[in-house]
Coordinates of C-alpha atoms and ligand atoms in Angstrom, one line a residue:
M3 CA 56.1 60.9 93.2
K4 CA 56.9 58.6 96.1
K5 CA 56.4 60.5 99.4
D6 CA 59.7 59.5 100.9
E7 CA 61.6 60.9 97.9
A8 CA 60.2 64.3 98.4
A9 CA 62.1 67.1 100.2
P10 CA 61.3 67.8 103.9
E11 CA 59.4 71.0 103.1
T12 CA 57.2 69.1 100.6
R13 CA 56.5 66.3 103.0
L14 CA 55.6 68.8 105.7
I15 CA 52.9 70.4 103.6
H16 CA 51.4 67.1 102.4
T17 CA 50.6 65.5 105.7
R18 CA 46.9 66.3 105.2
A19 CA 44.8 63.4 106.1
D20 CA 42.9 63.1 102.8
R21 CA 41.8 59.7 104.0
L22 CA 39.1 61.6 105.9
G23 CA 37.5 62.5 102.6
R24 CA 37.5 66.2 103.6
V25 CA 37.1 69.0 101.1
T26 CA 38.8 71.7 103.1
V27 CA 42.6 72.1 103.2
N28 CA 42.7 72.5 107.0
P29 CA 41.0 70.3 109.6
P30 CA 38.0 71.3 111.6
V31 CA 38.7 72.4 115.2
E32 CA 36.4 70.5 117.4
R33 CA 36.1 72.3 120.7
A34 CA 34.8 69.3 122.7
S35 CA 35.1 67.6 126.0
T36 CA 32.1 65.3 125.3
V37 CA 32.1 62.9 122.4
L38 CA 28.6 61.4 121.7
F39 CA 27.8 57.7 120.8
R40 CA 24.7 56.0 119.5
D41 CA 24.9 53.0 121.8
E42 CA 26.8 51.3 124.6
A43 CA 29.0 49.3 122.2
G44 CA 30.2 52.6 120.7
L45 CA 30.7 54.2 124.1
Y46 CA 33.0 51.5 125.3
G47 CA 34.5 50.3 122.0
A48 CA 35.5 53.4 120.0
K49 CA 38.4 55.8 120.4
P50 CA 38.5 58.7 121.2
T51 CA 35.8 58.5 123.8
Y52 CA 36.5 61.9 125.3
G53 CA 37.9 65.2 124.1
R54 CA 41.0 64.9 126.3
M55 CA 42.3 62.2 124.0
G56 CA 42.3 64.7 121.1
L57 CA 40.2 64.8 118.0
T58 CA 40.8 65.5 114.3
V59 CA 43.2 68.4 114.6
H60 CA 45.3 66.5 117.1
R61 CA 45.6 63.4 114.9
E62 CA 46.7 65.6 112.0
L63 CA 49.3 67.5 114.1
E64 CA 50.6 64.2 115.4
A65 CA 51.0 63.0 111.8
A66 CA 52.8 66.2 110.7
M67 CA 55.1 66.0 113.7
G68 CA 55.9 62.4 113.0
E69 CA 56.7 63.3 109.4
L70 CA 58.9 66.2 110.5
E71 CA 61.0 64.2 113.0
G72 CA 60.9 60.9 111.3
A73 CA 58.9 59.3 114.1
T74 CA 56.4 56.5 114.1
H75 CA 54.6 57.7 117.2
T76 CA 53.8 61.2 118.5
R77 CA 52.1 62.3 121.7
L78 CA 51.1 65.9 122.2
A79 CA 51.3 68.0 125.3
G80 CA 50.0 71.3 126.5
N81 CA 53.4 73.0 126.2
G82 CA 57.1 72.3 125.7
L83 CA 58.0 72.0 129.4
Q84 CA 55.2 69.4 129.9
A85 CA 56.5 67.5 126.9
C86 CA 60.0 67.4 128.4
A87 CA 58.6 66.3 131.8
L88 CA 56.4 63.6 130.1
A89 CA 59.3 62.2 128.1
I90 CA 61.6 62.0 131.2
A91 CA 59.0 60.6 133.6
S92 CA 58.1 57.9 131.1
V93 CA 61.5 56.3 131.3
V94 CA 62.6 56.8 135.0
S95 CA 61.0 55.7 138.2
S96 CA 61.8 55.7 141.9
G97 CA 65.4 54.6 142.7
D98 CA 66.7 55.5 139.2
H99 CA 69.5 57.9 138.2
L100 CA 69.2 60.4 135.3
L101 CA 71.9 62.5 133.7
F102 CA 71.0 65.8 132.0
S103 CA 73.1 68.2 130.1
D104 CA 74.1 71.3 132.0
S105 CA 72.7 73.8 129.5
I106 CA 69.2 72.5 129.1
Y107 CA 66.3 74.9 129.4
G108 CA 66.2 76.1 133.0
P109 CA 62.6 74.9 133.9
T110 CA 63.4 71.5 132.5
A111 CA 66.5 71.4 134.8
R112 CA 64.3 72.5 137.7
F113 CA 61.9 69.7 136.9
C114 CA 64.8 67.2 137.1
E115 CA 66.2 68.6 140.3
R116 CA 63.0 69.4 142.2
R117 CA 60.2 67.2 140.9
L118 CA 62.2 64.1 140.1
K119 CA 63.9 64.3 143.5
A120 CA 60.5 64.4 145.1
M121 CA 59.7 61.2 143.2
G122 CA 62.8 59.4 144.5
I123 CA 64.8 59.9 141.3
E124 CA 68.3 61.3 141.3
A125 CA 69.2 63.8 138.6
E126 CA 72.7 64.8 137.9
R127 CA 74.1 67.5 135.5
F128 CA 76.9 66.7 133.0
D129 CA 79.1 68.8 130.8
P130 CA 77.4 69.2 127.5
R131 CA 80.8 68.9 125.8
S132 CA 81.7 65.6 127.5
G133 CA 80.8 63.4 124.4
G134 CA 81.5 59.7 125.0
E135 CA 83.2 60.5 128.3
I136 CA 79.7 60.6 129.7
A137 CA 80.1 56.8 130.2
T138 CA 82.3 57.6 133.3
L139 CA 79.2 59.0 135.0
F140 CA 77.0 56.0 134.3
R141 CA 75.9 54.1 137.4
A142 CA 74.1 50.7 137.7
N143 CA 70.8 52.6 138.1
T144 CA 71.3 55.2 135.4
K145 CA 68.2 54.9 133.2
A146 CA 68.2 58.0 131.0
V147 CA 70.2 60.8 129.5
F148 CA 68.4 64.1 128.7
L149 CA 70.0 66.3 126.1
E150 CA 69.2 69.7 124.5
A151 CA 71.2 70.8 121.4
P152 CA 72.2 73.5 121.2
G153 CA 72.0 74.2 124.9
S154 CA 69.8 77.1 126.1
L155 CA 71.5 80.5 126.5
T156 CA 75.1 79.2 125.9
F157 CA 74.5 77.1 122.7
E158 CA 76.9 74.2 123.3
I159 CA 76.3 71.3 120.8
T160 CA 76.4 67.9 122.4
D161 CA 78.2 65.1 120.5
T162 CA 74.9 63.3 120.4
P163 CA 76.0 60.2 118.3
A164 CA 78.9 59.6 120.8
I165 CA 76.5 59.9 123.8
V166 CA 73.9 57.7 122.1
A167 CA 76.5 55.0 121.4
A168 CA 77.7 55.0 125.1
A169 CA 74.2 55.0 126.5
S170 CA 72.7 52.4 124.2
Q171 CA 75.5 49.9 125.0
R172 CA 74.2 50.0 128.6
G173 CA 70.5 50.1 127.7
I174 CA 70.2 53.7 128.9
R175 CA 67.5 55.8 127.1
T176 CA 68.4 59.1 125.4
I177 CA 66.0 62.0 125.1
L178 CA 66.7 65.2 123.2
D179 CA 64.9 68.6 123.3
N180 CA 64.9 69.5 119.6
T181 CA 63.1 72.8 119.9
W182 CA 66.0 74.8 118.4
G183 CA 66.4 72.3 115.5
A184 CA 62.6 72.3 115.0
G185 CA 62.8 69.0 113.1
L186 CA 64.1 70.6 110.0
L187 CA 67.6 71.6 111.2
H188 CA 68.3 68.5 113.2
Q189 CA 67.0 64.9 113.2
P190 CA 67.8 63.4 116.6
L191 CA 65.8 60.1 116.0
A192 CA 67.9 59.5 112.9
L193 CA 71.0 59.8 115.1
G194 CA 69.7 57.0 117.3
V195 CA 68.1 59.2 120.1
D196 CA 65.2 57.2 121.6
I197 CA 62.8 60.1 122.3
C198 CA 62.7 63.6 120.7
V199 CA 60.8 66.5 122.3
Q200 CA 59.8 69.9 120.9
A201 CA 58.2 73.0 122.4
L202 CA 55.8 73.8 119.5
T203 CA 55.4 77.1 121.2
K204 CA 58.5 78.4 119.4
Y205 CA 59.1 77.9 115.7
A206 CA 56.2 75.5 115.0
V207 CA 53.6 78.0 116.2
G208 CA 55.8 80.8 115.0
H209 CA 53.7 83.7 116.0
A210 CA 54.0 83.9 119.8
D211 CA 50.3 83.3 120.3
A212 CA 49.9 79.7 121.4
F213 CA 51.5 76.9 123.4
G214 CA 52.2 73.3 122.5
G215 CA 54.5 70.4 123.0
A216 CA 55.2 67.1 121.3
V217 CA 57.0 63.8 122.2
M218 CA 58.2 61.6 119.3
T219 CA 59.7 58.2 119.1
R220 CA 60.3 55.3 116.7
S221 CA 59.8 52.7 119.5
S222 CA 56.3 51.3 120.1
G223 CA 57.4 50.0 123.5
L224 CA 58.5 53.5 124.6
Y225 CA 55.4 55.0 123.1
T226 CA 53.2 52.7 125.2
R227 CA 55.0 54.1 128.3
I228 CA 54.7 57.7 127.1
A229 CA 51.0 57.3 126.3
A230 CA 50.3 55.7 129.7
A231 CA 52.1 58.5 131.6
S232 CA 50.2 61.1 129.5
E233 CA 46.9 59.4 130.3
D234 CA 47.7 59.1 134.0
W235 CA 48.5 62.8 134.2
G236 CA 45.7 63.9 132.0
I237 CA 48.0 65.7 129.6
T238 CA 46.2 67.4 126.8
L239 CA 46.7 70.1 124.2
A240 CA 43.9 72.7 123.6
P241 CA 42.3 72.2 120.1
D242 CA 42.9 75.8 119.1
D243 CA 46.5 75.6 120.1
A244 CA 46.9 72.3 118.1
Y245 CA 45.4 74.1 115.1
L246 CA 47.8 77.0 115.3
A247 CA 50.8 74.6 115.6
L248 CA 49.6 72.6 112.6
R249 CA 49.1 75.8 110.6
G250 CA 52.5 77.1 111.6
L251 CA 54.2 73.9 110.4
R252 CA 53.1 74.5 106.9
S253 CA 55.3 77.6 106.6
L254 CA 58.0 76.4 109.0
H255 CA 60.6 75.7 106.3
T256 CA 60.2 79.2 104.7
R257 CA 60.2 81.0 108.0
L258 CA 63.3 79.1 109.3
K259 CA 65.3 80.0 106.2
A260 CA 64.5 83.7 106.8
H261 CA 65.4 83.5 110.5
E262 CA 68.6 81.7 109.6
A263 CA 69.7 84.2 107.0
A264 CA 68.9 87.2 109.3
G265 CA 70.4 85.4 112.3
L266 CA 73.7 84.8 110.5
D267 CA 73.8 88.4 109.2
M268 CA 73.2 89.8 112.7
A269 CA 75.7 87.4 114.3
H270 CA 78.5 88.3 111.9
W271 CA 77.7 92.0 112.3
L272 CA 77.7 91.7 116.1
A273 CA 81.0 89.7 116.1
A274 CA 82.7 92.8 114.5
R275 CA 81.3 95.3 117.0
P276 CA 83.7 96.7 119.6
E277 CA 81.0 96.4 122.3
V278 CA 80.8 92.6 121.7
A279 CA 83.4 90.2 123.3
D280 CA 81.9 86.9 121.9
V281 CA 79.0 85.6 119.8
L282 CA 77.6 82.2 120.9
H283 CA 76.3 80.8 117.6
P284 CA 77.3 77.3 116.5
G285 CA 76.9 78.3 112.8
L286 CA 79.7 80.8 113.0
P287 CA 83.1 79.4 111.7
G288 CA 85.5 79.3 114.6
S289 CA 82.8 78.8 117.3
P290 CA 83.8 75.9 119.6
D291 CA 81.2 73.4 118.3
H292 CA 81.1 74.5 114.7
E293 CA 82.4 71.1 113.4
L294 CA 79.8 69.1 115.4
W295 CA 77.1 71.5 114.2
Q296 CA 78.2 71.1 110.6
R297 CA 78.2 67.3 111.0
D298 CA 74.8 66.9 112.8
F299 CA 72.7 70.0 111.7
T300 CA 71.6 71.2 108.3
G301 CA 71.2 74.9 109.3
S302 CA 70.6 77.4 112.0
N303 CA 67.8 79.8 113.1
G304 CA 67.4 83.2 114.6
L305 CA 68.4 82.4 118.2
F306 CA 71.9 83.0 119.6
S307 CA 73.7 84.8 122.4
I308 CA 76.3 87.5 122.7
I309 CA 78.7 88.4 125.5
L310 CA 79.3 92.1 125.8
N311 CA 82.6 93.7 126.9
P312 CA 82.4 95.1 130.4
V313 CA 79.6 97.8 130.4
P314 CA 79.7 101.1 132.4
E315 CA 77.4 101.6 135.4
G316 CA 73.8 101.8 134.2
G317 CA 74.9 101.0 130.7
L318 CA 72.6 97.9 130.2
E319 CA 69.5 99.8 131.4
R320 CA 70.3 102.6 128.9
F321 CA 70.9 100.0 126.1
F322 CA 67.5 98.3 126.6
A323 CA 65.7 101.7 127.0
A324 CA 67.1 102.9 123.6
L325 CA 65.8 99.9 121.7
S326 CA 62.6 100.3 119.8
L327 CA 62.5 97.1 117.6
F328 CA 64.0 94.5 120.0
S329 CA 61.6 93.9 122.8
L330 CA 62.5 92.4 126.2
G331 CA 60.6 89.0 126.3
F332 CA 61.2 85.5 127.5
S333 CA 60.4 83.6 124.4
W334 CA 61.6 83.0 120.8
G335 CA 60.5 81.5 117.5
G336 CA 58.0 84.2 116.7
F337 CA 58.1 86.8 113.9
E338 CA 59.5 89.5 116.2
S339 CA 62.9 90.2 117.5
L340 CA 63.5 89.8 121.2
I341 CA 66.4 90.3 123.6
I342 CA 67.0 89.2 127.2
P343 CA 69.8 89.7 129.7
C344 CA 70.6 86.2 130.9
D345 CA 73.0 86.6 133.9
Q346 CA 70.2 86.2 136.4
Q347 CA 69.2 82.8 135.0
L348 CA 72.6 81.4 134.0
E349 CA 72.9 78.4 136.3
R350 CA 75.8 76.2 135.3
M351 CA 77.7 73.6 137.2
K352 CA 81.3 74.6 138.0
G353 CA 83.8 73.8 135.2
S354 CA 81.2 72.9 132.5
W355 CA 80.9 76.3 131.0
T356 CA 84.2 78.2 131.2
D357 CA 82.7 81.4 132.6
T358 CA 85.4 83.8 131.7
R359 CA 82.9 86.3 130.4
A360 CA 84.0 89.8 129.9
G361 CA 80.6 91.3 130.5
P362 CA 76.9 90.5 130.5
L363 CA 75.4 87.7 128.4
L364 CA 72.4 88.6 126.2
R365 CA 70.3 86.2 124.2
L366 CA 68.8 87.5 121.0
H367 CA 66.0 86.2 118.8
I368 CA 66.2 87.6 115.3
G369 CA 62.7 87.9 113.9
L370 CA 61.6 88.6 110.4
E371 CA 62.3 92.3 110.3
A372 CA 64.9 93.8 107.9
T373 CA 68.3 93.3 109.4
R374 CA 69.3 96.8 108.3
D375 CA 66.7 98.1 110.7
L376 CA 67.7 95.7 113.5
K377 CA 71.3 96.8 113.2
A378 CA 70.2 100.5 113.4
D379 CA 68.2 99.6 116.5
L380 CA 71.2 97.9 118.2
E381 CA 73.5 100.7 117.1
A382 CA 71.2 103.1 119.0
G383 CA 71.4 100.8 122.0
F384 CA 75.2 100.6 121.9
K385 CA 75.4 104.4 121.6
A386 CA 73.3 104.8 124.8
L387 CA 75.2 102.1 126.6
A388 CA 78.5 103.9 126.1
K389 CA 77.1 107.3 127.4
A390 CA 78.4 108.1 130.8
Ligands
PLP19 C1 64.6 74.6 124.5 C2 63.2 74.8 125.2 N1 62.5 73.7 125.6 C3 61.3 73.8 126.2 C4 60.8 75.0 126.4 C5 59.4 75.1 127.1 O1 58.4 75.4 126.2 P1 57.0 76.0 126.7 O2 57.2 77.4 127.0 O3 56.1 75.7 125.6 O4 56.7 75.2 128.0 C6 61.4 76.2 126.0 C7 60.8 77.5 126.3 O5 61.4 78.6 126.1 C8 62.7 76.1 125.4 O6 63.4 77.2 125.0

C-alpha cells in the first residue's frame, strides 16, 4: 500500500525508521551529552556532534510529528511554551509588530507581552473572532500573527483560512498552536499556516508524566530560521521525554476518540443541568463557532469549559471538596479527569470576549474514566454547591 493513501492513524504507527536496520519496535533511548568519534574528520564532519542536537529517539519523534502535521521539517523543544516562544522569536526581531489572538494560552501571551517587549518587539492582542478583519490591524512592520484554535479557556475558533489569506497577501507569517487539535483533529499547515506548534505534554504524551514541544513547517527557509534560533538558545528535549512522547503518539488516535466521545457525552449532560448557564465546546451544535469547527476540524477531544449560574457564598469550595474523581490540576491531555476554576487567570481584552457570565467559569478535562461515574461525581459536587 502507498503510504500517503493510508489513514492518519495508520501513518502515525508506521513512522518507524526501519532504515536503521533495527530489530526492536521502539528506538533506543541514548542518554548522552557526549558523542564519541574515531578521528578529527568525524568530530568536525558528522552530525550530531553533541547530545543537545538530539539522537535516535529525537529523529524518530521528529519524523512522527512531521507525519502527523503534514510538515516537512520539525524542531523539538523542551516543552510547549518553549516551542511557542521558539516559533515566534524565529520570525520577529527588534522593531517588528506581532498580533496574537486574545485567547491564547496565558504564558504564551505573557511571553509576547513581557519577553518580546524586552526585545523591542511590539505585541498586540486581537479578537479571535475577527477573521479577515484582522487586516485592519496590520501595520507596515507587522511580521507575524500567532493563533491558537480553539482558544485556551474560552474555546473560540479563529477563521484561520481568512486570517492566513489576509496575512499572506502582506507577507506576514502565521503561527498556530495546535495542541488542542493534536495534529489529528486539525491540520493548520494544510490550511496555509506557516508554522504549527504543539505542546506534546498534553495529548501526545497522554499520561501527565513528561514535557515536550514541537515546531513544524513546510518551509525550508523558515526551518533554517527556527533551527538557528533553537541552536542559539540551546533548546533541547530530554531523551526520556522524547521517548514518552513518541510512545504516546502510537495510541493517540485511539485515545482521542475515547476523549472525544466522553467529552461530548459530558458536555451534553452539563448543558442540560440547571447549575450550568453555558457550555463552551465548539463541537456542540448551536455554539458560536460550531460551523467554523465543522469546516476546519475533524473532531473534538476532552477539553472544554462551562459557565455556572451564580453560586451561593462558599459554593465553589464545597463543590470542589465534594469531588472525588475530578482533581484540581493545571494540565490536560492525560488519562485522568481534571477541573479548574478559571476566573483568576481569565485575562481578555475588552470587547473581545463578551463577558456576560452568569457565574464562575470552570475548565474540565474529561479523562478515560466511565462518564457514568464522572456524572455521579459532578452531581455530588452540584449537591454540595447548592447547600447553604
Ligand atoms: C494550548 C497550550 N499551549 C501550550 C502549552 C504549554 O505547554 P507546556 O506545559 O508543555 O509548556 C499549554 C499548556 O497547558 C497549552 O494548553
